[in-house]
Tab-separated table of C-alpha atoms and ligand atoms in Angstrom:
chain	number	residue	atom	x	y	z
A	1	UNK	CA	-64.005	-181.797	-14.779
A	2	UNK	CA	-63.114	-178.767	-16.699
A	3	UNK	CA	-63.939	-178.884	-20.226
A	4	UNK	CA	-61.180	-177.560	-22.565
A	5	UNK	CA	-61.720	-174.920	-25.292
A	6	UNK	CA	-60.664	-177.666	-27.985
A	7	UNK	CA	-64.592	-177.976	-29.003
A	8	UNK	CA	-65.172	-174.264	-29.333
A	9	UNK	CA	-64.509	-172.255	-32.617
A	10	UNK	CA	-62.212	-170.042	-30.614
A	11	UNK	CA	-59.812	-173.149	-30.459
A	12	UNK	CA	-58.251	-173.028	-33.709
A	13	UNK	CA	-57.065	-169.490	-33.665
A	14	UNK	CA	-54.165	-169.623	-31.320
A	15	UNK	CA	-51.803	-170.367	-34.368
A	16	UNK	CA	-52.975	-167.472	-36.198
A	17	UNK	CA	-51.755	-164.956	-33.727
A	18	UNK	CA	-48.316	-163.627	-34.263
A	19	UNK	CA	-45.686	-163.445	-31.785
A	20	UNK	CA	-45.573	-159.669	-31.563
A	21	UNK	CA	-49.266	-159.790	-30.543
A	22	UNK	CA	-48.651	-162.477	-27.821
A	23	UNK	CA	-45.995	-160.643	-26.379
A	24	UNK	CA	-48.093	-157.515	-26.279
A	25	UNK	CA	-50.778	-159.650	-24.520
A	26	UNK	CA	-48.346	-160.808	-22.040
A	27	UNK	CA	-47.037	-157.205	-21.093
A	28	UNK	CA	-50.780	-156.399	-20.493
A	29	UNK	CA	-51.326	-159.351	-18.593
A	30	UNK	CA	-48.154	-158.408	-16.239
A	31	UNK	CA	-49.641	-154.718	-16.150
A	32	UNK	CA	-52.877	-155.680	-14.765
A	33	UNK	CA	-51.728	-158.564	-12.333
A	34	UNK	CA	-49.621	-156.058	-10.286
A	35	UNK	CA	-50.844	-156.762	-6.709
A	36	UNK	CA	-51.856	-154.013	-4.347
A	37	UNK	CA	-53.196	-155.112	-1.141
A	38	UNK	CA	-53.398	-154.271	2.344
A	39	UNK	CA	-52.216	-156.668	4.951
A	40	UNK	CA	-55.728	-157.586	6.052
A	41	UNK	CA	-56.804	-158.926	2.900
A	42	UNK	CA	-55.479	-161.855	1.016
A	43	UNK	CA	-52.202	-161.361	-0.639
A	44	UNK	CA	-49.550	-162.882	-2.631
A	45	UNK	CA	-52.316	-164.614	-4.791
A	46	UNK	CA	-52.747	-162.882	-7.975
A	47	UNK	CA	-49.620	-164.013	-9.703
A	48	UNK	CA	-50.243	-167.856	-8.557
A	49	UNK	CA	-53.701	-167.552	-9.811
A	50	UNK	CA	-52.572	-165.947	-13.093
A	51	UNK	CA	-49.946	-168.641	-13.562
A	52	UNK	CA	-52.617	-171.272	-12.943
A	53	UNK	CA	-54.847	-169.760	-15.699
A	54	UNK	CA	-51.991	-169.626	-18.298
A	55	UNK	CA	-50.955	-173.465	-17.523
A	56	UNK	CA	-54.704	-174.630	-17.583
A	57	UNK	CA	-55.329	-172.968	-20.794
A	58	UNK	CA	-51.925	-173.212	-22.720
A	59	UNK	CA	-52.347	-169.678	-24.135
A	60	UNK	CA	-49.389	-167.240	-23.929
A	61	UNK	CA	-51.742	-164.366	-22.716
A	62	UNK	CA	-55.214	-164.788	-21.391
A	63	UNK	CA	-56.176	-161.074	-21.978
A	64	UNK	CA	-55.231	-161.438	-25.569
A	65	UNK	CA	-56.913	-164.563	-25.837
A	66	UNK	CA	-60.089	-163.134	-24.446
A	67	UNK	CA	-59.856	-160.269	-27.115
A	68	UNK	CA	-59.187	-162.493	-29.761
A	69	UNK	CA	-62.378	-164.864	-29.205
A	70	UNK	CA	-64.265	-161.458	-29.030
A	71	UNK	CA	-63.048	-160.311	-32.353
A	72	UNK	CA	-63.430	-163.797	-34.043
A	73	UNK	CA	-66.832	-164.467	-32.525
A	74	UNK	CA	-68.683	-161.320	-32.777
A	75	UNK	CA	-70.219	-159.735	-35.843
A	76	UNK	CA	-71.375	-156.302	-36.480
A	77	UNK	CA	-75.004	-156.100	-34.925
A	78	UNK	CA	-74.604	-158.975	-32.840
A	79	UNK	CA	-75.333	-158.721	-29.145
A	80	UNK	CA	-72.788	-159.380	-26.459
A	81	UNK	CA	-74.071	-160.048	-23.063
A	82	UNK	CA	-72.154	-158.266	-20.032
A	83	UNK	CA	-72.931	-159.679	-16.390
A	84	UNK	CA	-71.830	-157.884	-13.548
A	85	UNK	CA	-72.791	-156.548	-9.811
A	86	UNK	CA	-71.618	-157.755	-6.519
A	87	UNK	CA	-72.427	-156.526	-2.882
A	88	UNK	CA	-75.756	-156.133	-1.259
A	89	UNK	CA	-77.194	-154.260	1.753
A	90	UNK	CA	-76.423	-153.219	4.262
A	91	UNK	CA	-73.086	-152.204	3.410
A	92	UNK	CA	-73.046	-152.107	-0.233
A	93	UNK	CA	-76.766	-151.721	-1.169
A	94	UNK	CA	-76.474	-150.978	-5.003
A	95	UNK	CA	-73.194	-153.199	-5.492
A	96	UNK	CA	-69.579	-152.058	-5.588
A	97	UNK	CA	-67.668	-150.212	-8.249
A	98	UNK	CA	-65.329	-153.022	-9.195
A	99	UNK	CA	-67.523	-154.652	-12.018
A	100	UNK	CA	-69.660	-151.759	-13.260
A	101	UNK	CA	-66.910	-149.689	-14.239
A	102	UNK	CA	-64.972	-152.402	-16.209
A	103	UNK	CA	-68.200	-153.398	-17.850
A	104	UNK	CA	-68.775	-149.970	-19.172
A	105	UNK	CA	-65.367	-149.932	-20.598
A	106	UNK	CA	-66.170	-153.560	-22.206
A	107	UNK	CA	-69.518	-152.092	-23.396
A	108	UNK	CA	-67.709	-149.028	-25.143
A	109	UNK	CA	-65.446	-151.320	-26.796
A	110	UNK	CA	-68.189	-153.747	-28.175
A	111	UNK	CA	-70.016	-150.743	-29.253
A	112	UNK	CA	-67.275	-148.694	-30.895
A	113	UNK	CA	-64.867	-151.405	-31.602
A	114	UNK	CA	-66.991	-154.212	-32.896
A	115	UNK	CA	-70.096	-152.245	-33.951
A	116	UNK	CA	-72.038	-154.644	-31.902
A	117	UNK	CA	-74.858	-154.401	-29.076
A	118	UNK	CA	-73.838	-154.549	-25.424
A	119	UNK	CA	-76.764	-156.245	-23.380
A	120	UNK	CA	-75.953	-155.776	-19.322
A	121	UNK	CA	-77.744	-158.296	-17.423
A	122	UNK	CA	-77.955	-157.824	-13.754
A	123	UNK	CA	-79.712	-158.340	-10.512
A	124	UNK	CA	-82.351	-155.231	-10.043
A	125	UNK	CA	-80.525	-153.551	-6.928
A	126	UNK	CA	-77.151	-153.485	-9.116
A	127	UNK	CA	-78.890	-151.584	-12.088
A	128	UNK	CA	-78.171	-147.892	-11.155
A	129	UNK	CA	-74.553	-147.788	-10.943
A	130	UNK	CA	-74.015	-149.851	-14.351
A	131	UNK	CA	-76.416	-147.423	-15.881
A	132	UNK	CA	-74.587	-144.583	-14.645
A	133	UNK	CA	-71.262	-146.056	-15.482
A	134	UNK	CA	-72.242	-146.872	-19.021
A	135	UNK	CA	-73.793	-143.586	-19.814
A	136	UNK	CA	-70.336	-141.885	-18.760
A	137	UNK	CA	-68.594	-144.130	-20.995
A	138	UNK	CA	-70.632	-142.815	-24.003
A	139	UNK	CA	-72.717	-146.113	-24.251
A	140	UNK	CA	-76.271	-144.947	-23.664
A	141	UNK	CA	-79.113	-147.367	-22.344
A	142	UNK	CA	-81.738	-147.938	-25.022
A	143	UNK	CA	-85.168	-148.613	-24.170
A	144	UNK	CA	-85.849	-152.405	-24.253
A	145	UNK	CA	-88.076	-153.503	-27.269
A	146	UNK	CA	-85.973	-151.311	-29.748
A	147	UNK	CA	-84.693	-153.370	-32.416
A	148	UNK	CA	-81.431	-154.250	-31.152
A	149	UNK	CA	-79.379	-153.924	-34.585
A	150	UNK	CA	-80.657	-150.231	-34.788
A	151	UNK	CA	-79.778	-149.392	-31.253
A	152	UNK	CA	-76.437	-147.885	-31.415
A	153	UNK	CA	-76.278	-148.261	-27.745
A	154	UNK	CA	-76.899	-150.799	-25.022
A	155	UNK	CA	-79.637	-152.516	-23.388
A	156	UNK	CA	-80.110	-153.358	-19.616
A	157	UNK	CA	-82.362	-156.170	-18.444
A	158	UNK	CA	-82.651	-157.075	-14.691
A	159	UNK	CA	-82.981	-160.782	-13.495
A	160	UNK	CA	-85.916	-162.018	-11.424
A	161	UNK	CA	-85.100	-162.090	-7.521
A	162	UNK	CA	-85.898	-165.689	-7.031
A	163	UNK	CA	-83.345	-168.399	-7.994
A	164	UNK	CA	-85.917	-170.656	-9.382
A	165	UNK	CA	-86.932	-168.203	-11.987
A	166	UNK	CA	-83.700	-167.507	-13.396
A	167	UNK	CA	-83.136	-170.181	-15.863
A	168	UNK	CA	-86.481	-169.359	-17.649
A	169	UNK	CA	-85.616	-165.898	-17.705
A	170	UNK	CA	-81.901	-166.460	-19.060
A	171	UNK	CA	-83.551	-168.505	-21.845
A	172	UNK	CA	-85.641	-165.791	-22.749
A	173	UNK	CA	-82.758	-163.386	-22.735
A	174	UNK	CA	-81.052	-165.484	-25.211
A	175	UNK	CA	-84.015	-165.820	-27.600
A	176	UNK	CA	-84.438	-162.136	-27.420
A	177	UNK	CA	-80.529	-161.110	-28.018
A	178	UNK	CA	-78.842	-164.218	-29.382
A	179	UNK	CA	-75.693	-163.044	-28.165
A	180	UNK	CA	-72.476	-164.126	-29.678
A	181	UNK	CA	-70.504	-163.765	-26.720
A	182	UNK	CA	-71.055	-163.579	-22.885
A	183	UNK	CA	-68.716	-161.763	-20.424
A	184	UNK	CA	-68.965	-162.129	-16.779
A	185	UNK	CA	-67.033	-159.392	-14.767
A	186	UNK	CA	-66.692	-159.542	-10.919
A	187	UNK	CA	-69.849	-161.643	-10.725
A	188	UNK	CA	-70.124	-163.956	-7.541
A	189	UNK	CA	-70.713	-167.722	-8.483
A	190	UNK	CA	-71.378	-170.626	-6.589
A	191	UNK	CA	-69.255	-173.359	-5.175
A	192	UNK	CA	-69.780	-177.149	-5.529
A	193	UNK	CA	-72.470	-177.154	-3.164
A	194	UNK	CA	-74.210	-174.397	-4.787
A	195	UNK	CA	-73.369	-171.611	-2.063
A	196	UNK	CA	-72.245	-168.128	-3.404
A	197	UNK	CA	-69.167	-166.757	-1.189
A	198	UNK	CA	-67.534	-163.330	-0.939
A	199	UNK	CA	-63.684	-163.492	-1.637
A	200	UNK	CA	-62.834	-164.130	1.971
A	201	UNK	CA	-65.493	-166.940	2.481
A	202	UNK	CA	-68.318	-164.955	3.661
A	203	UNK	CA	-71.767	-166.342	2.530
A	204	UNK	CA	-75.378	-165.297	3.142
A	205	UNK	CA	-75.683	-162.271	1.199
A	206	UNK	CA	-79.109	-161.062	0.881
A	207	UNK	CA	-80.653	-160.432	-1.788
A	208	UNK	CA	-78.672	-162.455	-4.331
A	209	UNK	CA	-79.475	-164.650	-7.031
A	210	UNK	CA	-77.517	-167.223	-8.961
A	211	UNK	CA	-76.937	-165.957	-12.506
A	212	UNK	CA	-75.012	-169.091	-13.450
A	213	UNK	CA	-77.980	-170.174	-15.770
A	214	UNK	CA	-76.689	-167.406	-18.184
A	215	UNK	CA	-73.594	-169.244	-18.617
A	216	UNK	CA	-75.405	-172.405	-18.982
A	217	UNK	CA	-77.331	-170.838	-21.944
A	218	UNK	CA	-74.065	-169.565	-23.491
A	219	UNK	CA	-72.444	-173.027	-23.571
A	220	UNK	CA	-75.541	-174.717	-24.712
A	221	UNK	CA	-76.024	-172.172	-27.567
A	222	UNK	CA	-72.510	-172.022	-28.440
A	223	UNK	CA	-71.676	-168.343	-27.577
A	224	UNK	CA	-68.290	-167.820	-26.559
A	225	UNK	CA	-67.895	-167.196	-22.612
A	226	UNK	CA	-65.351	-164.850	-20.666
A	227	UNK	CA	-65.028	-164.649	-16.994
A	228	UNK	CA	-62.975	-161.958	-15.404
A	229	UNK	CA	-62.331	-161.795	-11.756
A	230	UNK	CA	-59.685	-161.107	-8.793
A	231	UNK	CA	-60.026	-164.017	-6.253
A	232	UNK	CA	-61.498	-167.153	-7.600
A	233	UNK	CA	-65.189	-166.980	-6.419
A	234	UNK	CA	-66.248	-165.220	-9.350
A	235	UNK	CA	-67.870	-166.894	-12.670
A	236	UNK	CA	-65.060	-168.374	-14.741
A	237	UNK	CA	-62.746	-169.512	-12.154
A	238	UNK	CA	-64.055	-173.234	-12.484
A	239	UNK	CA	-61.370	-173.514	-14.872
A	240	UNK	CA	-58.806	-173.485	-12.060
A	241	UNK	CA	-60.945	-174.793	-9.311
A	242	UNK	CA	-58.072	-176.823	-7.694
A	243	UNK	CA	-55.757	-174.046	-7.840
A	244	UNK	CA	-58.282	-171.512	-6.224
A	245	UNK	CA	-58.780	-174.228	-3.480
A	246	UNK	CA	-54.932	-174.467	-2.944
A	247	UNK	CA	-53.894	-170.870	-3.243
A	248	UNK	CA	-56.748	-168.848	-1.550
A	249	UNK	CA	-56.925	-169.096	2.240
A	250	UNK	CA	-60.727	-169.340	1.957
A	251	UNK	CA	-60.552	-171.375	-1.361
A	252	UNK	CA	-61.291	-174.873	0.329
A	253	UNK	CA	-62.227	-173.276	3.841
A	254	UNK	CA	-65.223	-170.802	3.942
A	255	UNK	CA	-66.225	-170.869	7.536
A	256	UNK	CA	-69.974	-171.002	6.566
A	257	UNK	CA	-71.906	-173.921	7.314
A	258	UNK	CA	-71.646	-175.332	3.675
A	259	UNK	CA	-68.042	-176.009	4.672
A	260	UNK	CA	-66.874	-176.155	1.109
A	261	UNK	CA	-64.753	-172.871	0.453
A	262	UNK	CA	-65.441	-170.024	-1.861
A	263	UNK	CA	-63.953	-171.668	-5.135
A	264	UNK	CA	-66.478	-171.569	-7.723
A	265	UNK	CA	-67.160	-174.540	-10.076
A	266	UNK	CA	-68.395	-172.191	-12.973
A	267	UNK	CA	-66.230	-172.528	-15.940
A	268	UNK	CA	-66.042	-169.964	-18.869
A	269	UNK	CA	-64.285	-170.598	-22.143
A	270	UNK	CA	-61.709	-168.065	-21.242
A	271	UNK	CA	-60.683	-166.883	-17.741
A	272	UNK	CA	-59.035	-163.544	-17.356
A	273	UNK	CA	-57.462	-162.958	-13.779
A	274	UNK	CA	-56.552	-159.320	-12.644
A	275	UNK	CA	-55.674	-157.539	-9.554
A	276	UNK	CA	-58.880	-155.623	-9.848
A	277	UNK	CA	-61.448	-156.959	-12.036
A	278	UNK	CA	-62.078	-153.652	-13.806
A	279	UNK	CA	-58.472	-153.792	-14.879
A	280	UNK	CA	-59.203	-157.168	-16.514
A	281	UNK	CA	-61.777	-155.123	-18.580
A	282	UNK	CA	-59.160	-152.347	-19.471
A	283	UNK	CA	-56.833	-155.218	-20.581
A	284	UNK	CA	-59.237	-156.798	-23.012
A	285	UNK	CA	-60.020	-153.539	-24.260
A	286	UNK	CA	-56.808	-152.742	-24.958
A	287	UNK	CA	-55.892	-156.070	-26.722
A	288	UNK	CA	-58.726	-155.683	-28.891
A	289	UNK	CA	-57.910	-152.242	-30.014
A	290	UNK	CA	-54.319	-153.781	-30.707
A	291	UNK	CA	-55.952	-156.652	-32.744
A	292	UNK	CA	-58.147	-154.424	-34.517
A	293	UNK	CA	-55.324	-151.938	-35.370
A	294	UNK	CA	-57.694	-149.142	-33.772
A	295	UNK	CA	-55.328	-146.386	-32.182
A	296	UNK	CA	-58.450	-144.582	-31.690
A	297	UNK	CA	-60.229	-147.066	-29.609
A	298	UNK	CA	-58.575	-147.330	-26.017
A	299	UNK	CA	-60.504	-145.476	-23.402
A	300	UNK	CA	-58.715	-141.969	-22.834
A	301	UNK	CA	-58.248	-141.480	-19.026
A	302	UNK	CA	-60.475	-138.665	-19.106
A	303	UNK	CA	-63.232	-141.117	-19.768
A	304	UNK	CA	-62.125	-143.509	-17.241
A	305	UNK	CA	-62.332	-140.787	-14.764
A	306	UNK	CA	-65.706	-139.772	-15.676
A	307	UNK	CA	-67.117	-143.672	-15.555
A	308	UNK	CA	-65.635	-144.036	-11.967
A	309	UNK	CA	-67.063	-140.784	-10.736
A	310	UNK	CA	-70.363	-141.456	-12.525
A	311	UNK	CA	-70.473	-145.172	-10.745
A	312	UNK	CA	-70.372	-143.433	-7.404
A	313	UNK	CA	-72.886	-141.152	-8.255
A	314	UNK	CA	-74.960	-143.918	-9.559
A	315	UNK	CA	-74.747	-145.550	-5.942
A	316	UNK	CA	-71.639	-147.791	-6.354
A	317	UNK	CA	-69.453	-148.173	-3.300
A	318	UNK	CA	-65.525	-149.145	-3.140
A	319	UNK	CA	-65.810	-152.575	-1.574
A	320	UNK	CA	-63.201	-152.380	1.071
A	321	UNK	CA	-64.551	-149.932	3.462
A	322	UNK	CA	-68.000	-149.766	1.648
A	323	UNK	CA	-67.949	-146.112	1.197
A	324	UNK	CA	-68.218	-143.529	-1.587
A	325	UNK	CA	-64.360	-142.925	-0.898
A	326	UNK	CA	-62.379	-142.517	-4.136
A	327	UNK	CA	-61.159	-145.952	-4.553
A	328	UNK	CA	-61.633	-148.885	-6.336
A	329	UNK	CA	-61.013	-152.266	-4.361
A	330	UNK	CA	-59.082	-150.250	-1.838
A	331	UNK	CA	-56.736	-148.643	-4.391
A	332	UNK	CA	-56.901	-144.786	-5.239
A	333	UNK	CA	-59.213	-144.323	-8.167
A	334	UNK	CA	-56.247	-142.199	-10.012
A	335	UNK	CA	-54.451	-145.535	-10.188
A	336	UNK	CA	-56.983	-147.070	-12.306
A	337	UNK	CA	-57.297	-144.094	-14.384
A	338	UNK	CA	-53.428	-144.089	-14.862
A	339	UNK	CA	-53.517	-147.608	-15.995
A	340	UNK	CA	-55.998	-146.716	-18.688
A	341	UNK	CA	-53.127	-143.980	-20.075
A	342	UNK	CA	-50.474	-146.789	-19.759
A	343	UNK	CA	-52.587	-149.050	-21.763
A	344	UNK	CA	-53.489	-146.701	-24.363
A	345	UNK	CA	-49.902	-145.847	-24.990
A	346	UNK	CA	-49.124	-149.369	-25.327
A	347	UNK	CA	-51.666	-149.752	-27.975
A	348	UNK	CA	-50.365	-146.680	-29.717
A	349	UNK	CA	-46.759	-147.927	-29.664
A	350	UNK	CA	-47.910	-151.143	-30.925
A	351	UNK	CA	-49.456	-149.857	-34.082
A	352	UNK	CA	-46.703	-147.588	-35.040
A	353	UNK	CA	-45.284	-148.146	-38.479
A	354	UNK	CA	-42.072	-149.893	-38.224
A	355	UNK	CA	-39.190	-147.484	-37.512
A	356	UNK	CA	-36.406	-148.285	-35.096
A	357	UNK	CA	-35.105	-144.686	-35.225
A	358	UNK	CA	-31.776	-143.519	-36.275
A	359	UNK	CA	-29.899	-144.934	-33.181
A	360	UNK	CA	-30.955	-148.598	-33.163
B	1	ZN	ZN1	-69.407	-171.858	2.794
């Protein structure tokens, strides 16, 4: 049921990536799929999901492939749509901080690395933490209506609040911005029956709209699509639908009246699995910096810290306890910040001149 990437322009490029870069990407993949989960949540899953994604795609690294697809597809001045936002009232009224923080990191790389124009598309109740995160990352939100190519910043547009209106709106967004690429990060998506679930099978979020028509437009218009997630219910995981149903306890059995599990059928061209979705974004950023040869590009840990703090101030909650505790997916925020330091150093080392030192 899943189309391969063979028909997409990104398909021909894998032969042109050198061995060193693939190994770099594999190291990045490993780093961002290290699992840290309390016993109350599904565990022992990330490695298996990652293995399934690699087996399905045939790529040596999912994160490097995502970065390469962006590098190939996006020209200066092009728009890159970034879709995020998960969680609703009463416990997560403006959404969780896994998603907006990574979206801001990606937007920063899109702007500073590709000289392109990030366009956030989200539900209205998720906008505040996304704006706050983006601005903390140094990516200002410009007034809608400004000529995109002159913006030197991002745009944010909010979706309709009724499912029936989303397809027309998505089409309008593509007419307006003609994005070269679309990235979904931690964006919940429907199963075979059209029902959207949380990672543990909960359904019945309200408000929520299905933003899959954005992916449908991307496919129809030939924009490359990337999905980043950490469970299998997020946009993109349709590429490994059967694996999610098998691996995740709620994959095939949700416990809600739909009785069809949380595994989504939505397939992006490239799927990035990470232990925390934001880490998948950091990983793509690092791979892009490596491929572009830009040692100056990786997000400094100080910026990563600022973005996480701003996301909380903007109303984003951590999603395990649904609070403003200094966590991302139950993991101390400092861990995410430290990860950006490691990735930054991996990029720096990967771009050093050839020199084995005097003793090697
Ligand atoms: Zn269900």
